[in-house]
C-alpha cells in the first residue's frame, strides 16, 4: 500500500518501526499497571493503645501516655480484612529504675503485608515511681445531727482495714480513710455498703486507689448515753522471786464497757485494775481484781466493777561456768595408760538462779570423760562428755574445749 511517495507496508515492516512500536507498548503497559497498583494501595489512620512491657511489678508510671496515632498502608483487600488488634504499639520498660525519667522509642508491630507510615508520638517519656500499698484503719465520721439522748451502738466495719495504693510520695499524703453514714441510713438500722474516702494533706501527682473501695457497715441508733468498749490494763507491783518471771497476764473479760458523753469517751483508751502484788507468788494464780474508776468525770462502767486476772509464771534459768574439771578415761583396757591434752576442761551448768548462785565444785558432783572403747591407736582426738551425778536440778549446756587429744603414756 502506497501513500504518496511512502510505501506503508515497507514502513511498518522496517526494524526501526517495530522497535518504536514495542517501546510504546511497554510504556503504555507500565503506565497502566502502575496506575492500577496506585489505585489498589490505600492508607488508614487510627489510634492504638500503648503497652508498657517489662515494667517492674512494684513500679508505676506517672502521667503515662495511653495511646498513639498510627498511619499504615496496604492493598484494599488487605486493609478491608485487617484485624486492628494485630497491630501493637509498645515501649520496652525492662530494667528501668523507679525514681528516674526516661525517653524511649515507641515500637509498632504490624503484619508483614502492612506498611507502617508513621507513629505519633514516636517517643514516650516514662516517669517511673515506686508503687506501694499502705494498710489503714477505716474511721467512721458520724453525722452531727444525731438526736439528743441517742448514740450509735454496735458499730462494725468489714473489713476494718483497706489498702491505699499508689506512688509512694502520694500515699504518704493520705491522712485518713473514712466512711460517712447519714442519720437517715443509721435510722434504718440495716447493713450498709459504703464507699471509702480519704483525706489528703496536699494534691496527688498521680492516681491513688483504695482497695477495696467499699466496706460493709453496721450500726444502729440507741437511746441512752453513748457506750464504748475499752481494754483492761493490769497494774502489778512487787518483785518476783529470782527463780520466776511473769509469762502471761490475761483478764476475763478482756474489755469493759463504759458510758458517758462522746467527747469524754474519746479521752479514755483503757481502764486500770487496782494494783496486784506479785512479790509472794511462786505459782500461777487467778485473782479477782477491782477496777479503778475512770479518771474522766461523767464516765462510768456498765454492769462491771472487777475482772478476773490470770497471772501465769515460768521458771527463769541462769548459767555458771565451773573450771578445772579433770577429764577421765573410760572404756580402755586395764593394761593401757592414757593421758589427755588438755587434762582439764570447763563446764557450763544451767539451773534456777537461786541454786546457780550457790553452785561450786564442792557442792555438785560433775564428771567429764572421753570414751576409749575399741580404740587402740594414739594419738586421737575425742569429744568430751559430761554428766551431773549428784543433782538433777541442773543441766550441762557447754564443755570447753569440746574435744581433747588422747595419747599413750
PDB file of N, CA and C in Angstrom, residues 24-93:
ATOM      1  N   UNK A  24       6.621   1.825  22.697  1.00  0.00           N
ATOM      2  CA  UNK A  24       5.354   2.482  23.026  1.00  0.00           C
ATOM      3  C   UNK A  24       4.443   1.530  23.798  1.00  0.00           C
ATOM      4  N   UNK A  25       4.423   0.281  23.370  1.00  0.00           N
ATOM      5  CA  UNK A  25       3.578  -0.714  24.047  1.00  0.00           C
ATOM      6  C   UNK A  25       4.022  -0.934  25.490  1.00  0.00           C
ATOM      7  N   UNK A  26       5.320  -1.014  25.686  1.00  0.00           N
ATOM      8  CA  UNK A  26       5.850  -1.221  27.045  1.00  0.00           C
ATOM      9  C   UNK A  26       5.503  -0.056  27.953  1.00  0.00           C
ATOM     10  N   UNK A  27       5.667   1.161  27.406  1.00  0.00           N
ATOM     11  CA  UNK A  27       5.354   2.344  28.208  1.00  0.00           C
ATOM     12  C   UNK A  27       3.887   2.364  28.592  1.00  0.00           C
ATOM     13  N   UNK A  28       3.029   2.054  27.625  1.00  0.00           N
ATOM     14  CA  UNK A  28       1.593   2.050  27.909  1.00  0.00           C
ATOM     15  C   UNK A  28       1.251   1.020  28.974  1.00  0.00           C
ATOM     16  N   UNK A  29       1.855  -0.186  28.863  1.00  0.00           N
ATOM     17  CA  UNK A  29       1.583  -1.239  29.866  1.00  0.00           C
ATOM     18  C   UNK A  29       2.098  -0.835  31.253  1.00  0.00           C
ATOM     19  N   UNK A  30       3.270  -0.225  31.287  1.00  0.00           N
ATOM     20  CA  UNK A  30       3.852   0.194  32.582  1.00  0.00           C
ATOM     21  C   UNK A  30       2.978   1.242  33.258  1.00  0.00           C
ATOM     22  N   UNK A  31       2.520   2.219  32.444  1.00  0.00           N
ATOM     23  CA  UNK A  31       1.640   3.255  32.976  1.00  0.00           C
ATOM     24  C   UNK A  31       0.343   2.647  33.490  1.00  0.00           C
ATOM     25  N   UNK A  32      -0.169   1.666  32.751  1.00  0.00           N
ATOM     26  CA  UNK A  32      -1.445   1.055  33.147  1.00  0.00           C
ATOM     27  C   UNK A  32      -1.300   0.275  34.454  1.00  0.00           C
ATOM     28  N   UNK A  33      -0.241  -0.537  34.496  1.00  0.00           N
ATOM     29  CA  UNK A  33      -0.031  -1.374  35.694  1.00  0.00           C
ATOM     30  C   UNK A  33       0.257  -0.511  36.913  1.00  0.00           C
ATOM     31  N   UNK A  34       1.131   0.512  36.723  1.00  0.00           N
ATOM     32  CA  UNK A  34       1.465   1.386  37.846  1.00  0.00           C
ATOM     33  C   UNK A  34       0.231   2.110  38.350  1.00  0.00           C
ATOM     34  N   UNK A  35      -0.559   2.587  37.446  1.00  0.00           N
ATOM     35  CA  UNK A  35      -1.786   3.274  37.842  1.00  0.00           C
ATOM     36  C   UNK A  35      -2.733   2.342  38.564  1.00  0.00           C
ATOM     37  N   UNK A  36      -2.763   1.055  38.125  1.00  0.00           N
ATOM     38  CA  UNK A  36      -3.621   0.082  38.774  1.00  0.00           C
ATOM     39  C   UNK A  36      -3.173  -0.186  40.201  1.00  0.00           C
ATOM     40  N   UNK A  37      -1.836  -0.338  40.380  1.00  0.00           N
ATOM     41  CA  UNK A  37      -1.307  -0.586  41.726  1.00  0.00           C
ATOM     42  C   UNK A  37      -1.551   0.601  42.645  1.00  0.00           C
ATOM     43  N   UNK A  38      -1.372   1.823  42.089  1.00  0.00           N
ATOM     44  CA  UNK A  38      -1.588   3.005  42.904  1.00  0.00           C
ATOM     45  C   UNK A  38      -3.038   3.081  43.360  1.00  0.00           C
ATOM     46  N   UNK A  39      -3.927   2.634  42.496  1.00  0.00           N
ATOM     47  CA  UNK A  39      -5.335   2.661  42.871  1.00  0.00           C
ATOM     48  C   UNK A  39      -5.659   1.613  43.919  1.00  0.00           C
ATOM     49  N   UNK A  40      -4.930   0.511  43.981  1.00  0.00           N
ATOM     50  CA  UNK A  40      -5.207  -0.558  44.937  1.00  0.00           C
ATOM     51  C   UNK A  40      -4.626  -0.270  46.320  1.00  0.00           C
ATOM     52  N   UNK A  41      -3.537   0.484  46.459  1.00  0.00           N
ATOM     53  CA  UNK A  41      -2.928   0.785  47.752  1.00  0.00           C
ATOM     54  C   UNK A  41      -3.687   1.915  48.426  1.00  0.00           C
ATOM     55  N   UNK A  42      -4.096   1.681  49.716  1.00  0.00           N
ATOM     56  CA  UNK A  42      -4.811   2.706  50.467  1.00  0.00           C
ATOM     57  C   UNK A  42      -4.155   2.859  51.841  1.00  0.00           C
ATOM     58  N   UNK A  43      -4.422   3.975  52.494  1.00  0.00           N
ATOM     59  CA  UNK A  43      -3.855   4.256  53.823  1.00  0.00           C
ATOM     60  C   UNK A  43      -4.990   4.368  54.837  1.00  0.00           C
ATOM     61  N   UNK A  44      -4.619   4.088  56.106  1.00  0.00           N
ATOM     62  CA  UNK A  44      -5.575   4.218  57.202  1.00  0.00           C
ATOM     63  C   UNK A  44      -4.871   4.868  58.397  1.00  0.00           C
ATOM     64  N   UNK A  45      -5.601   5.726  59.108  1.00  0.00           N
ATOM     65  CA  UNK A  45      -5.111   6.317  60.347  1.00  0.00           C
ATOM     66  C   UNK A  45      -6.038   5.892  61.481  1.00  0.00           C
ATOM     67  N   UNK A  46      -5.454   5.535  62.622  1.00  0.00           N
ATOM     68  CA  UNK A  46      -6.251   5.117  63.778  1.00  0.00           C
ATOM     69  C   UNK A  46      -5.407   5.292  65.047  1.00  0.00           C
ATOM     70  N   UNK A  47      -6.081   5.218  66.172  1.00  0.00           N
ATOM     71  CA  UNK A  47      -5.396   5.305  67.472  1.00  0.00           C
ATOM     72  C   UNK A  47      -5.278   3.918  68.071  1.00  0.00           C
ATOM     73  N   UNK A  48      -4.102   3.607  68.625  1.00  0.00           N
ATOM     74  CA  UNK A  48      -3.856   2.300  69.216  1.00  0.00           C
ATOM     75  C   UNK A  48      -3.411   2.473  70.661  1.00  0.00           C
ATOM     76  N   UNK A  49      -3.861   1.583  71.559  1.00  0.00           N
ATOM     77  CA  UNK A  49      -3.397   1.671  72.952  1.00  0.00           C
ATOM     78  C   UNK A  49      -1.901   1.403  73.037  1.00  0.00           C
ATOM     79  N   UNK A  50      -1.232   2.108  73.943  1.00  0.00           N
ATOM     80  CA  UNK A  50       0.211   1.944  74.111  1.00  0.00           C
ATOM     81  C   UNK A  50       0.482   1.024  75.296  1.00  0.00           C
ATOM     82  N   UNK A  51       1.213  -0.055  75.025  1.00  0.00           N
ATOM     83  CA  UNK A  51       1.573  -1.001  76.084  1.00  0.00           C
ATOM     84  C   UNK A  51       2.934  -0.624  76.677  1.00  0.00           C
ATOM     85  N   UNK A  52       3.095  -1.035  77.967  1.00  0.00           N
ATOM     86  CA  UNK A  52       4.377  -0.830  78.648  1.00  0.00           C
ATOM     87  C   UNK A  52       4.874  -2.204  79.093  1.00  0.00           C
ATOM     88  N   UNK A  53       5.765  -2.773  78.295  1.00  0.00           N
ATOM     89  CA  UNK A  53       6.208  -4.137  78.535  1.00  0.00           C
ATOM     90  C   UNK A  53       7.446  -4.166  79.436  1.00  0.00           C
ATOM     91  N   UNK A  54       7.437  -5.139  80.349  1.00  0.00           N
ATOM     92  CA  UNK A  54       8.602  -5.334  81.214  1.00  0.00           C
ATOM     93  C   UNK A  54       8.665  -4.403  82.396  1.00  0.00           C
ATOM     94  N   UNK A  55       7.596  -3.645  82.684  1.00  0.00           N
ATOM     95  CA  UNK A  55       7.599  -2.720  83.813  1.00  0.00           C
ATOM     96  C   UNK A  55       7.564  -3.522  85.111  1.00  0.00           C
ATOM     97  N   UNK A  56       8.427  -3.173  86.051  1.00  0.00           N
ATOM     98  CA  UNK A  56       8.507  -3.879  87.336  1.00  0.00           C
ATOM     99  C   UNK A  56       7.158  -3.831  88.045  1.00  0.00           C
ATOM    100  N   UNK A  57       6.801  -4.961  88.694  1.00  0.00           N
ATOM    101  CA  UNK A  57       5.501  -5.056  89.362  1.00  0.00           C
ATOM    102  C   UNK A  57       5.362  -4.057  90.500  1.00  0.00           C
ATOM    103  N   UNK A  58       6.466  -3.639  91.102  1.00  0.00           N
ATOM    104  CA  UNK A  58       6.436  -2.693  92.205  1.00  0.00           C
ATOM    105  C   UNK A  58       6.585  -1.241  91.749  1.00  0.00           C
ATOM    106  N   UNK A  59       6.490  -1.018  90.441  1.00  0.00           N
ATOM    107  CA  UNK A  59       6.637   0.333  89.906  1.00  0.00           C
ATOM    108  C   UNK A  59       5.361   0.741  89.179  1.00  0.00           C
ATOM    109  N   UNK A  60       5.195   2.034  89.001  1.00  0.00           N
ATOM    110  CA  UNK A  60       4.061   2.551  88.241  1.00  0.00           C
ATOM    111  C   UNK A  60       4.517   3.799  87.491  1.00  0.00           C
ATOM    112  N   UNK A  61       3.729   4.168  86.478  1.00  0.00           N
ATOM    113  CA  UNK A  61       4.054   5.320  85.644  1.00  0.00           C
ATOM    114  C   UNK A  61       3.187   6.508  86.046  1.00  0.00           C
ATOM    115  N   UNK A  62       3.807   7.653  86.164  1.00  0.00           N
ATOM    116  CA  UNK A  62       3.085   8.885  86.469  1.00  0.00           C
ATOM    117  C   UNK A  62       2.910   9.654  85.165  1.00  0.00           C
ATOM    118  N   UNK A  63       1.661  10.080  84.863  1.00  0.00           N
ATOM    119  CA  UNK A  63       1.384  10.812  83.636  1.00  0.00           C
ATOM    120  C   UNK A  63       1.645   9.975  82.396  1.00  0.00           C
ATOM    121  N   UNK A  64       1.213   8.727  82.405  1.00  0.00           N
ATOM    122  CA  UNK A  64       1.516   7.812  81.312  1.00  0.00           C
ATOM    123  C   UNK A  64       0.730   8.155  80.046  1.00  0.00           C
ATOM    124  N   UNK A  65       1.366   7.932  78.906  1.00  0.00           N
ATOM    125  CA  UNK A  65       0.723   8.091  77.603  1.00  0.00           C
ATOM    126  C   UNK A  65      -0.103   6.845  77.333  1.00  0.00           C
ATOM    127  N   UNK A  66      -1.395   7.011  77.062  1.00  0.00           N
ATOM    128  CA  UNK A  66      -2.282   5.856  76.938  1.00  0.00           C
ATOM    129  C   UNK A  66      -2.424   5.347  75.512  1.00  0.00           C
ATOM    130  N   UNK A  67      -2.246   6.214  74.486  1.00  0.00           N
ATOM    131  CA  UNK A  67      -2.396   5.753  73.113  1.00  0.00           C
ATOM    132  C   UNK A  67      -1.570   6.605  72.159  1.00  0.00           C
ATOM    133  N   UNK A  68      -1.352   6.067  70.962  1.00  0.00           N
ATOM    134  CA  UNK A  68      -0.608   6.773  69.919  1.00  0.00           C
ATOM    135  C   UNK A  68      -1.412   6.726  68.626  1.00  0.00           C
ATOM    136  N   UNK A  69      -1.133   7.674  67.718  1.00  0.00           N
ATOM    137  CA  UNK A  69      -1.787   7.718  66.412  1.00  0.00           C
ATOM    138  C   UNK A  69      -0.896   7.026  65.388  1.00  0.00           C
ATOM    139  N   UNK A  70      -1.473   6.094  64.643  1.00  0.00           N
ATOM    140  CA  UNK A  70      -0.712   5.270  63.704  1.00  0.00           C
ATOM    141  C   UNK A  70      -1.294   5.434  62.302  1.00  0.00           C
ATOM    142  N   UNK A  71      -0.420   5.525  61.297  1.00  0.00           N
ATOM    143  CA  UNK A  71      -0.846   5.540  59.882  1.00  0.00           C
ATOM    144  C   UNK A  71      -0.187   4.364  59.183  1.00  0.00           C
ATOM    145  N   UNK A  72      -0.998   3.592  58.451  1.00  0.00           N
ATOM    146  CA  UNK A  72      -0.499   2.398  57.762  1.00  0.00           C
ATOM    147  C   UNK A  72      -0.942   2.427  56.306  1.00  0.00           C
ATOM    148  N   UNK A  73      -0.298   1.583  55.476  1.00  0.00           N
ATOM    149  CA  UNK A  73      -0.655   1.458  54.061  1.00  0.00           C
ATOM    150  C   UNK A  73      -0.700  -0.019  53.704  1.00  0.00           C
ATOM    151  N   UNK A  74      -1.622  -0.324  52.787  1.00  0.00           N
ATOM    152  CA  UNK A  74      -1.736  -1.686  52.279  1.00  0.00           C
ATOM    153  C   UNK A  74      -2.728  -1.737  51.145  1.00  0.00           C
ATOM    154  N   UNK A  75      -2.823  -2.868  50.507  1.00  0.00           N
ATOM    155  CA  UNK A  75      -3.792  -3.006  49.424  1.00  0.00           C
ATOM    156  C   UNK A  75      -5.194  -2.995  50.004  1.00  0.00           C
ATOM    157  N   UNK A  76      -6.140  -2.691  49.113  1.00  0.00           N
ATOM    158  CA  UNK A  76      -7.510  -2.526  49.586  1.00  0.00           C
ATOM    159  C   UNK A  76      -8.063  -3.794  50.221  1.00  0.00           C
ATOM    160  N   UNK A  77      -7.768  -4.950  49.631  1.00  0.00           N
ATOM    161  CA  UNK A  77      -8.311  -6.188  50.188  1.00  0.00           C
ATOM    162  C   UNK A  77      -7.675  -6.515  51.540  1.00  0.00           C
ATOM    163  N   UNK A  78      -6.381  -6.207  51.706  1.00  0.00           N
ATOM    164  CA  UNK A  78      -5.702  -6.454  52.993  1.00  0.00           C
ATOM    165  C   UNK A  78      -6.243  -5.514  54.060  1.00  0.00           C
ATOM    166  N   UNK A  79      -6.391  -4.236  53.743  1.00  0.00           N
ATOM    167  CA  UNK A  79      -6.908  -3.268  54.704  1.00  0.00           C
ATOM    168  C   UNK A  79      -8.330  -3.618  55.111  1.00  0.00           C
ATOM    169  N   UNK A  80      -9.129  -4.085  54.140  1.00  0.00           N
ATOM    170  CA  UNK A  80     -10.523  -4.429  54.429  1.00  0.00           C
ATOM    171  C   UNK A  80     -10.616  -5.581  55.421  1.00  0.00           C
ATOM    172  N   UNK A  81      -9.709  -6.546  55.280  1.00  0.00           N
ATOM    173  CA  UNK A  81      -9.736  -7.727  56.141  1.00  0.00           C
ATOM    174  C   UNK A  81      -8.896  -7.555  57.404  1.00  0.00           C
ATOM    175  N   UNK A  82      -8.288  -6.413  57.606  1.00  0.00           N
ATOM    176  CA  UNK A  82      -7.315  -6.239  58.677  1.00  0.00           C
ATOM    177  C   UNK A  82      -7.977  -6.268  60.065  1.00  0.00           C
ATOM    178  N   UNK A  83      -7.386  -7.063  60.960  1.00  0.00           N
ATOM    179  CA  UNK A  83      -7.754  -7.038  62.382  1.00  0.00           C
ATOM    180  C   UNK A  83      -6.811  -6.046  63.071  1.00  0.00           C
ATOM    181  N   UNK A  84      -7.370  -4.915  63.489  1.00  0.00           N
ATOM    182  CA  UNK A  84      -6.519  -3.869  64.044  1.00  0.00           C
ATOM    183  C   UNK A  84      -5.868  -4.277  65.370  1.00  0.00           C
ATOM    184  N   UNK A  85      -6.383  -5.337  66.002  1.00  0.00           N
ATOM    185  CA  UNK A  85      -5.746  -5.836  67.225  1.00  0.00           C
ATOM    186  C   UNK A  85      -4.406  -6.508  66.934  1.00  0.00           C
ATOM    187  N   UNK A  86      -4.137  -6.793  65.653  1.00  0.00           N
ATOM    188  CA  UNK A  86      -2.864  -7.414  65.299  1.00  0.00           C
ATOM    189  C   UNK A  86      -1.736  -6.387  65.197  1.00  0.00           C
ATOM    190  N   UNK A  87      -2.089  -5.110  65.316  1.00  0.00           N
ATOM    191  CA  UNK A  87      -1.084  -4.041  65.296  1.00  0.00           C
ATOM    192  C   UNK A  87      -0.879  -3.566  66.731  1.00  0.00           C
ATOM    193  N   UNK A  88       0.328  -3.734  67.245  1.00  0.00           N
ATOM    194  CA  UNK A  88       0.630  -3.437  68.644  1.00  0.00           C
ATOM    195  C   UNK A  88       1.656  -2.318  68.746  1.00  0.00           C
ATOM    196  N   UNK A  89       1.364  -1.366  69.611  1.00  0.00           N
ATOM    197  CA  UNK A  89       2.316  -0.291  69.904  1.00  0.00           C
ATOM    198  C   UNK A  89       2.760  -0.446  71.357  1.00  0.00           C
ATOM    199  N   UNK A  90       4.063  -0.423  71.592  1.00  0.00           N
ATOM    200  CA  UNK A  90       4.551  -0.631  72.950  1.00  0.00           C
ATOM    201  C   UNK A  90       5.904   0.048  73.139  1.00  0.00           C
ATOM    202  N   UNK A  91       6.269   0.185  74.409  1.00  0.00           N
ATOM    203  CA  UNK A  91       7.617   0.623  74.764  1.00  0.00           C
ATOM    204  C   UNK A  91       8.223  -0.457  75.651  1.00  0.00           C
ATOM    205  N   UNK A  92       9.517  -0.599  75.587  1.00  0.00           N
ATOM    206  CA  UNK A  92      10.243  -1.599  76.369  1.00  0.00           C
ATOM    207  C   UNK A  92      10.707  -0.945  77.674  1.00  0.00           C
ATOM    208  N   UNK A  93      10.072  -1.354  78.801  1.00  0.00           N
ATOM    209  CA  UNK A  93      10.389  -0.755  80.103  1.00  0.00           C
ATOM    210  C   UNK A  93      11.242  -1.667  80.977  1.00  0.00           C
TER     211      UNK A  93
END
